[in-house]
Structures are given as structure tokens and as C-alpha cells.
PDB file of C-alpha atoms in Angstrom:
ATOM      1  CA  MET A   1       0.223   0.280   0.166  1.00  0.00           C
ATOM      2  CA  SER A   2       0.927   3.854  -0.261  1.00  0.00           C
ATOM      3  CA  LEU A   3       1.324   5.462   2.207  1.00  0.00           C
ATOM      4  CA  PHE A   4      -1.112   7.903   0.775  1.00  0.00           C
ATOM      5  CA  SER A   5      -3.971   4.812   1.055  1.00  0.00           C
ATOM      6  CA  LEU A   6      -2.517   5.074   4.687  1.00  0.00           C
ATOM      7  CA  LEU A   7      -3.583   7.776   5.036  1.00  0.00           C
ATOM      8  CA  ALA A   8      -6.426   8.474   3.151  1.00  0.00           C
ATOM      9  CA  VAL A   9      -8.630   5.378   4.887  1.00  0.00           C
ATOM     10  CA  PRO A  10      -8.557   6.586   8.352  1.00  0.00           C
ATOM     11  CA  LEU A  11      -9.714  10.253   7.045  1.00  0.00           C
ATOM     12  CA  ILE A  12     -12.319   8.845   5.041  1.00  0.00           C
ATOM     13  CA  GLU A  13     -13.789   6.272   8.836  1.00  0.00           C
ATOM     14  CA  GLN A  14     -14.039   9.566  10.393  1.00  0.00           C
ATOM     15  CA  ALA A  15     -16.172  11.600   8.064  1.00  0.00           C
ATOM     16  CA  GLN A  16     -17.942   8.333   6.990  1.00  0.00           C
ATOM     17  CA  PRO A  17     -17.827   4.902  10.631  1.00  0.00           C
ATOM     18  CA  LEU A  18     -18.442   1.504   9.145  1.00  0.00           C
ATOM     19  CA  PRO A  19     -21.615   1.030  10.212  1.00  0.00           C
ATOM     20  CA  ASN A  20     -20.475  -1.137  13.559  1.00  0.00           C
ATOM     21  CA  LEU A  21     -24.553  -2.252  15.159  1.00  0.00           C
ATOM     22  CA  ARG A  22     -24.715  -3.494  12.674  1.00  0.00           C
ATOM     23  CA  LEU A  23     -21.919  -5.822  11.688  1.00  0.00           C
ATOM     24  CA  VAL A  24     -20.813  -6.145  15.238  1.00  0.00           C
ATOM     25  CA  HIS A  25     -23.017  -6.286  17.629  1.00  0.00           C
ATOM     26  CA  GLU A  26     -26.190  -7.561  15.854  1.00  0.00           C
ATOM     27  CA  PRO A  27     -25.991 -11.327  15.030  1.00  0.00           C
ATOM     28  CA  PRO A  28     -23.909 -11.878  18.383  1.00  0.00           C
ATOM     29  CA  THR A  29     -27.436 -10.692  19.876  1.00  0.00           C
ATOM     30  CA  TRP A  30     -29.721 -12.220  17.368  1.00  0.00           C
ATOM     31  CA  CYS A  31     -28.129 -15.486  18.523  1.00  0.00           C
ATOM     32  CA  TYR A  32     -28.099 -14.377  21.934  1.00  0.00           C
ATOM     33  CA  GLY A  33     -31.967 -14.062  21.683  1.00  0.00           C
ATOM     34  CA  PHE A  34     -32.510 -17.014  20.029  1.00  0.00           C
ATOM     35  CA  LEU A  35     -30.786 -18.660  22.117  1.00  0.00           C
ATOM     36  CA  GLU A  36     -33.491 -17.507  24.901  1.00  0.00           C
ATOM     37  CA  SER A  37     -35.469 -17.742  23.477  1.00  0.00           C
ATOM     38  CA  TRP A  38     -35.847 -20.779  22.955  1.00  0.00           C
ATOM     39  CA  PHE A  39     -33.263 -23.132  26.021  1.00  0.00           C
ATOM     40  CA  ASN A  40     -35.384 -20.164  28.926  1.00  0.00           C
ATOM     41  CA  ALA A  41     -38.043 -22.816  30.318  1.00  0.00           C
ATOM     42  CA  GLY A  42     -36.756 -21.616  34.041  1.00  0.00           C
ATOM     43  CA  PRO A  43     -34.280 -24.542  34.857  1.00  0.00           C
ATOM     44  CA  ARG A  44     -30.632 -24.011  35.595  1.00  0.00           C
ATOM     45  CA  ARG A  45     -30.138 -27.065  33.326  1.00  0.00           C
ATOM     46  CA  HIS A  46     -31.540 -25.201  29.550  1.00  0.00           C
ATOM     47  CA  GLY A  47     -29.664 -22.360  30.776  1.00  0.00           C
ATOM     48  CA  THR A  48     -26.300 -24.875  31.263  1.00  0.00           C
ATOM     49  CA  LEU A  49     -27.958 -26.744  27.503  1.00  0.00           C
ATOM     50  CA  ALA A  50     -27.694 -23.281  25.821  1.00  0.00           C
ATOM     51  CA  TRP A  51     -24.546 -22.337  26.227  1.00  0.00           C
ATOM     52  CA  LEU A  52     -23.648 -25.667  25.154  1.00  0.00           C
ATOM     53  CA  VAL A  53     -25.030 -25.254  21.879  1.00  0.00           C
ATOM     54  CA  GLY A  54     -23.969 -21.453  21.949  1.00  0.00           C
ATOM     55  CA  VAL A  55     -20.674 -22.554  22.400  1.00  0.00           C
ATOM     56  CA  GLY A  56     -20.240 -25.766  20.840  1.00  0.00           C
ATOM     57  CA  GLY A  57     -22.165 -24.335  17.566  1.00  0.00           C
ATOM     58  CA  LEU A  58     -19.201 -21.893  17.420  1.00  0.00           C
ATOM     59  CA  MET A  59     -16.192 -24.707  18.258  1.00  0.00           C
ATOM     60  CA  LEU A  60     -18.195 -26.597  15.440  1.00  0.00           C
ATOM     61  CA  VAL A  61     -17.335 -23.562  12.719  1.00  0.00           C
ATOM     62  CA  ALA A  62     -13.760 -22.995  14.202  1.00  0.00           C
ATOM     63  CA  ALA A  63     -12.688 -26.553  14.103  1.00  0.00           C
ATOM     64  CA  GLY A  64     -14.430 -27.030  10.657  1.00  0.00           C
ATOM     65  CA  ILE A  65     -13.276 -24.106   9.202  1.00  0.00           C
ATOM     66  CA  HIS A  66      -9.476 -25.346  10.731  1.00  0.00           C
ATOM     67  CA  LEU A  67     -10.121 -28.135   8.931  1.00  0.00           C
ATOM     68  CA  PHE A  68     -10.605 -27.656   5.603  1.00  0.00           C
ATOM     69  CA  LEU A  69      -7.269 -24.204   6.152  1.00  0.00           C
ATOM     70  CA  PRO A  70      -4.405 -25.652   4.169  1.00  0.00           C
ATOM     71  CA  THR A  71      -1.602 -27.469   5.990  1.00  0.00           C
ATOM     72  CA  SER A  72       1.013 -24.336   5.411  1.00  0.00           C
ATOM     73  CA  ALA A  73      -1.851 -22.010   6.429  1.00  0.00           C
ATOM     74  CA  ARG A  74      -2.375 -22.978   9.453  1.00  0.00           C
ATOM     75  CA  PHE A  75      -0.881 -21.454  12.805  1.00  0.00           C
ATOM     76  CA  SER A  76      -0.556 -22.453  15.262  1.00  0.00           C
ATOM     77  CA  PRO A  77       2.308 -21.098  17.794  1.00  0.00           C
ATOM     78  CA  GLY A  78       3.668 -22.948  20.756  1.00  0.00           C
ATOM     79  CA  CYS A  79       0.700 -25.145  20.206  1.00  0.00           C
ATOM     80  CA  GLU A  80       2.763 -28.506  18.839  1.00  0.00           C
ATOM     81  CA  SER A  81       1.836 -31.285  21.052  1.00  0.00           C
ATOM     82  CA  PRO A  82       4.489 -32.310  21.915  1.00  0.00           C
ATOM     83  CA  TRP A  83       5.905 -35.631  21.079  1.00  0.00           C
ATOM     84  CA  SER A  84       6.991 -33.468  18.242  1.00  0.00           C
ATOM     85  CA  LEU A  85       9.053 -31.908  18.980  1.00  0.00           C
ATOM     86  CA  ALA A  86      12.342 -34.692  19.723  1.00  0.00           C
TER      87      ALA A  86
END
């Protein structure tokens, strides 16, 4: 990138900011509202189940992305297994 583009981007961002709420805040809020509406019946185990569905779903998405990445693109600094260090 040129120096001009690196200086122009923050100025454009100041003039017209990106829609932060629409891109960052609304999707998780919708997901939390959905889980609460389906799993909030009162008992503690329902909250635990909602947490497992929410976190488990995100974990499966992250694992799927990791498995479909080429081996050279995977980023794991210092996370090698102990038996591969020999």
C-alpha cells in the first residue's frame, strides 16, 4: 500500500464510520436472543444447554474452518504436540 492510502483510510473512516452495530453487535445479539427464547424455561439445566449449544456451535464452525484450511495456512505458534518436538 502506498503512504497516501494508509493516510486516507483513517480520514475516510472519520468522515463516515462503518456501521458497527449492524456488522458487529446485531448477529451475536440475535443469536443470544434466539437461544434465550428457545432454552429459557427456568431450570438451570436449560441455561447450561443453551450455553453448550451456543459455544458448541461456534466451536464446530471454528473446527470446520481449521480442517479445511491447507496445512501451510494453519497458524499454531507454540501449540505443537509434545511428541512432535523431538
